[in-house]
Each structure stands twice: as C-alpha cells, then as structure tokens.
Amino acid sequence: MQNMMKFLQPITNFLTVIFEWMHNIILNLFNLEPSGVSYILTIALFTIIIRLLILPLNIKANKSNARMQEIQPELSAIQKKYANDPQKMQAEYSKCMKDNNVSMFGGCLPTLLPLPILFALYYVFMNIDSSAVTNPSFLWIPNVFEKDRLFILPVLAFLSTYLPSLLLTKSMPKNENGPQMNMGSMNLMMAGMMGIMAINFSSLLVIYWVIGGAIQLVQTYFLNYLPAKKKKAAKEEEEQLKVIEKAKKATPKTKKKN
C-alpha cells in the first residue's frame, strides 16, 4: 500500500490541486457552501473533462481496432500456417501488425487509463476535510464521504463497467478461424470486481466511476457499436444483392411463342 501511495503521490498532488480549483469554481458559480451537492457537481465536471481528454485516445483506439479487423484474415492465415511453431507465429503476427500500423495494446489504453486516476482520487477524497462540509448528504446517501449503506452505488458501478464492455464486444466481429475468447465471462468478472471494490469505497469515488462509465457507454455506442452495426447492415445488403444477381443469372430465359 505504501509503495502504491509513493507511486501515485505526484498524480494525487496534481489531482488535488485541480479538484480543489474546480470545487471553488462550483462554489462561486452556484453560490454554494461546501456540501455533498457541491462535491457531486465537482465530480461530474471533473469526470467530463477527464473523459474529453481521453476521447482522442478512444478515437485512435477505435481506428486501431477497425484496422485490426481488416487484417484479421491475414492473422488467421498466419495462425493456420504456423500452428506448430508458436514462436514463428508470434514473430509473423508482430510483423503483420507493424506493417499495417496496428498496435496490439492500443485499444486497451483508454480502458486502463482511468484506473490510476481512480486510485489517485481515493487518496484525494481521503484527504478532504469533511468536517468543514455543512451538509454531506446527496439523494439517498447520508454522507458522500462514506460508503453507500444501501449498496445502490456498487450495483451502478457494476452496470457502468459491464454495459460499455458488453456493447464493445457486440461491435467486434466474431473470428471464426482464430482463437476464441470468452469475452462475456471476462466482462462479467471485471465488472464484478469493480462492484465488490465499490462496496468499501467512498460514495464520491464510486460516483466518479459511475459517471465515467455512463460517458464511456455513450462513446462506445457512437464510436464502436453504431459504425459496426452500419457496416454489418451494408455487408448483408451487399450479400443479398449478390444472391439476387446470382439467381437472375441462374434462371433460364424463356423464349416468347409466336
């Protein structure tokens, strides 16, 4: 734990300054006293800004994933050709992706980046002087600096983690020739871990994660799911046209009788 604190200390110090600055803006803008509402508004503003900063990485990752899908037949051919030589297969995989400017881990970065911010915020919120807050309640939560006793937020944390990953999985084409991964189980496991962790986190921290997950869900829909759905519909329409053209060619032409 101490090693993690030392590693996150620079990030924590930076986020503390930024968060306090944003909180002061919220207090002055809405003429509020430090309260649960003011901190929730600050969390919402903070999360939106973080997600906007990550958005270019999401777009880049989406392009990388699309390119990966395009070269999937080549990767499947490499796997089939070097099935008995894993080292050669890995070398050819790397070469193929390098030649096509595809990063194996490029699509993972936007997903992993919020995690160190989450852990840094844990220490940021832990250092807030809650005694100076006039009314720390928000909706059903008596104190936003404490964990949710009704366990509503952990459930929301589970859903806000699972739904974006589910939508992302649905936007990815199935690789019938390549290795199959049980993404459904992996998504459930990751979401379950976040839900369990949220049980003991402060409500502020979980709300940050829930808002971020909701934004990620919207981004995944427009950046991944919707384009993939349109592409699939266009491909199905093209295949139907080919079938119709093939049927027309196969149908014998009858001559008119005089």
XYZ file of C-alpha atoms in Angstrom:
258
model
C 0.000 0.000 0.000
C 2.832 2.389 0.891
C 4.560 1.656 -2.433
C 1.327 2.450 -4.271
C 0.979 5.709 -2.337
C 4.534 6.726 -3.291
C 3.885 5.814 -6.944
C 0.605 7.752 -7.045
C 1.795 10.704 -4.946
C 2.636 13.023 -7.907
C -0.707 12.192 -9.575
C -2.537 12.632 -6.252
C -0.946 16.032 -5.617
C -1.788 17.218 -9.129
C -5.387 15.974 -8.947
C -5.831 17.518 -5.500
C -4.936 20.971 -6.854
C -7.188 20.521 -9.901
C -10.106 19.165 -7.866
C -9.942 21.949 -5.251
C -9.761 24.540 -8.046
C -12.845 23.061 -9.732
C -14.680 22.855 -6.398
C -14.050 26.544 -5.765
C -15.422 27.335 -9.223
C -18.593 25.338 -8.456
C -18.996 27.087 -5.072
C -18.668 30.534 -6.634
C -20.709 29.736 -9.732
C -23.740 28.382 -7.860
C -23.201 30.382 -4.634
C -22.966 27.205 -2.538
C -21.401 26.217 0.732
C -19.185 23.095 0.768
C -21.718 20.267 0.737
C -22.492 16.882 -0.749
C -24.135 18.585 -3.733
C -21.123 20.840 -4.411
C -18.764 17.873 -4.350
C -21.023 15.803 -6.625
C -21.174 18.689 -9.118
C -17.387 18.948 -8.984
C -17.058 15.203 -9.571
C -19.368 15.449 -12.600
C -17.362 18.354 -14.068
C -14.067 16.628 -13.304
C -15.199 13.346 -14.902
C -16.464 15.052 -18.056
C -13.133 16.853 -18.506
C -11.158 13.629 -17.940
C -13.295 11.781 -20.482
C -12.920 14.578 -23.026
C -9.144 14.365 -22.614
C -9.282 10.596 -23.151
C -11.611 10.924 -26.167
C -8.786 11.299 -28.755
C -7.280 8.066 -27.397
C -10.673 6.380 -27.758
C -10.922 7.538 -31.369
C -7.384 6.345 -32.079
C -8.113 3.008 -30.405
C -11.281 2.651 -32.459
C -9.316 3.168 -35.687
C -6.729 0.646 -34.489
C -9.453 -1.910 -33.742
C -11.044 -1.327 -37.147
C -7.676 -1.857 -38.821
C -7.155 -4.998 -36.753
C -10.467 -6.347 -38.051
C -9.390 -5.643 -41.634
C -6.168 -7.657 -41.301
C -7.877 -10.461 -39.361
C -7.877 -12.798 -42.416
C -4.090 -12.328 -42.693
C -3.652 -13.056 -38.978
C -5.837 -16.159 -39.275
C -3.748 -17.347 -42.226
C -0.567 -16.859 -40.182
C -2.049 -18.814 -37.310
C -3.002 -21.679 -39.601
C 0.339 -21.693 -41.390
C 2.482 -21.689 -38.238
C 0.193 -23.691 -35.954
C 3.089 -25.953 -34.946
C 5.596 -23.140 -34.439
C 4.317 -20.652 -31.797
C 7.498 -18.538 -31.850
C 7.375 -18.107 -35.618
C 3.647 -17.387 -35.386
C 4.243 -14.624 -32.837
C 7.013 -13.125 -34.952
C 4.819 -13.100 -38.067
C 1.910 -11.679 -36.038
C 4.085 -8.800 -34.852
C 5.454 -8.186 -38.335
C 1.984 -8.141 -39.865
C 0.668 -5.663 -37.306
C 3.761 -3.467 -37.623
C 3.462 -3.410 -41.421
C -0.192 -2.380 -41.106
C 0.467 0.174 -38.324
C -1.685 -1.693 -35.803
C -0.960 -1.735 -32.072
C -1.906 -4.816 -30.071
C -2.398 -2.761 -26.896
C -3.681 0.461 -28.463
C -7.305 -0.473 -27.857
C -6.675 -1.245 -24.172
C -5.141 2.100 -23.165
C -8.390 4.147 -22.936
C -9.882 1.396 -20.756
C -6.883 1.143 -18.426
C -6.091 4.853 -18.128
C -8.997 5.717 -15.758
C -7.771 3.132 -13.219
C -4.696 5.026 -11.901
C -6.852 8.163 -11.776
C -9.409 6.211 -9.734
C -6.802 5.065 -7.202
C -5.272 8.552 -7.021
C -8.703 10.052 -6.359
C -9.089 7.597 -3.485
C -6.318 9.464 -1.661
C -7.580 12.862 -2.849
C -11.002 12.277 -1.266
C -9.470 10.699 1.811
C -7.597 13.950 2.497
C -10.663 16.195 2.186
C -11.666 17.786 5.476
C -15.263 16.572 5.649
C -15.823 18.397 8.959
C -15.952 21.669 7.004
C -18.828 20.379 4.864
C -22.159 21.776 6.038
C -24.398 19.097 4.546
C -22.606 15.992 3.191
C -25.796 14.236 2.022
C -26.884 13.661 -1.592
C -30.140 11.968 -2.638
C -30.315 8.675 -0.674
C -26.696 8.962 0.559
C -26.405 10.464 4.089
C -22.688 11.209 3.673
C -20.920 11.243 0.290
C -17.568 10.755 2.031
C -18.696 7.364 3.341
C -19.716 4.170 1.577
C -23.254 3.617 0.377
C -25.088 1.633 3.065
C -27.917 0.736 0.658
C -25.461 -0.788 -1.882
C -27.111 1.086 -4.747
C -23.841 2.621 -5.913
C -21.961 -0.730 -6.057
C -24.740 -2.060 -8.307
C -24.451 1.033 -10.510
C -20.666 0.579 -10.546
C -21.151 -2.982 -11.793
C -23.561 -1.904 -14.530
C -21.477 1.105 -15.622
C -18.478 -1.218 -16.026
C -20.281 -4.134 -17.667
C -22.532 -2.370 -20.187
C -19.800 -0.474 -22.106
C -17.694 -3.647 -22.342
C -20.749 -5.626 -23.474
C -21.505 -3.070 -26.183
C -17.860 -3.088 -27.280
C -17.880 -6.902 -27.511
C -21.043 -6.821 -29.625
C -19.405 -4.354 -32.017
C -16.479 -6.711 -32.669
C -16.893 -9.314 -35.433
C -16.504 -12.943 -34.488
C -13.228 -14.516 -35.505
C -14.333 -17.921 -36.710
C -10.865 -19.075 -37.749
C -8.820 -17.510 -34.965
C -8.614 -18.219 -31.225
C -11.884 -17.815 -29.395
C -12.055 -15.854 -26.131
C -14.947 -15.911 -23.715
C -15.318 -12.143 -23.562
C -18.681 -12.406 -21.789
C -17.141 -14.108 -18.765
C -14.208 -11.694 -18.748
C -16.548 -8.684 -18.857
C -18.630 -10.076 -16.002
C -15.536 -10.781 -13.935
C -14.137 -7.257 -14.389
C -17.498 -5.649 -13.635
C -17.971 -7.921 -10.625
C -14.582 -6.930 -9.236
C -15.447 -3.251 -9.603
C -18.823 -3.791 -7.923
C -17.175 -5.569 -4.970
C -14.496 -2.875 -4.632
C -17.207 -0.192 -4.696
C -18.790 -1.656 -1.556
C -15.933 -0.273 0.555
C -15.164 2.862 -1.488
C -16.491 6.292 -0.532
C -19.626 7.311 -2.375
C -17.765 10.179 -4.068
C -15.271 7.783 -5.619
C -17.962 5.378 -6.834
C -19.986 8.238 -8.311
C -16.894 9.293 -10.268
C -16.661 5.765 -11.694
C -20.404 5.549 -12.456
C -20.454 8.889 -14.306
C -17.327 7.872 -16.235
C -18.936 4.539 -17.136
C -22.080 6.279 -18.396
C -19.967 8.572 -20.596
C -17.969 5.575 -21.819
C -21.218 3.805 -22.710
C -22.282 6.726 -24.918
C -18.828 6.924 -26.530
C -18.768 3.165 -27.186
C -22.188 3.337 -28.806
C -21.237 6.103 -31.242
C -17.578 5.187 -31.825
C -17.841 1.389 -31.952
C -21.304 -0.140 -31.891
C -23.150 2.159 -34.326
C -20.412 2.119 -37.039
C -20.102 -1.675 -36.692
C -23.883 -2.052 -36.988
C -23.984 0.111 -40.136
C -21.052 -1.783 -41.630
C -22.743 -5.122 -40.902
C -26.029 -3.936 -42.454
C -24.197 -2.708 -45.573
C -22.369 -6.041 -45.861
C -25.605 -8.020 -45.502
C -27.264 -5.839 -48.141
C -24.316 -6.388 -50.482
C -24.510 -10.159 -49.972
C -28.261 -10.135 -50.650
C -27.678 -8.233 -53.897
C -25.074 -10.810 -54.922
C -27.544 -13.631 -54.227
C -30.227 -11.893 -56.271
C -27.805 -11.312 -59.163
C -26.676 -14.932 -58.997
C -30.285 -16.136 -59.001
C -31.057 -13.984 -62.040
C -28.122 -15.429 -63.941
C -29.075 -18.984 -62.978
C -32.715 -18.560 -64.093
C -33.102 -19.737 -67.758
C -34.657 -17.209 -70.096
C -37.887 -18.446 -71.766
C -38.469 -17.596 -75.398
C -41.721 -15.947 -76.385
C -44.025 -18.056 -78.626
C -45.240 -16.510 -81.893
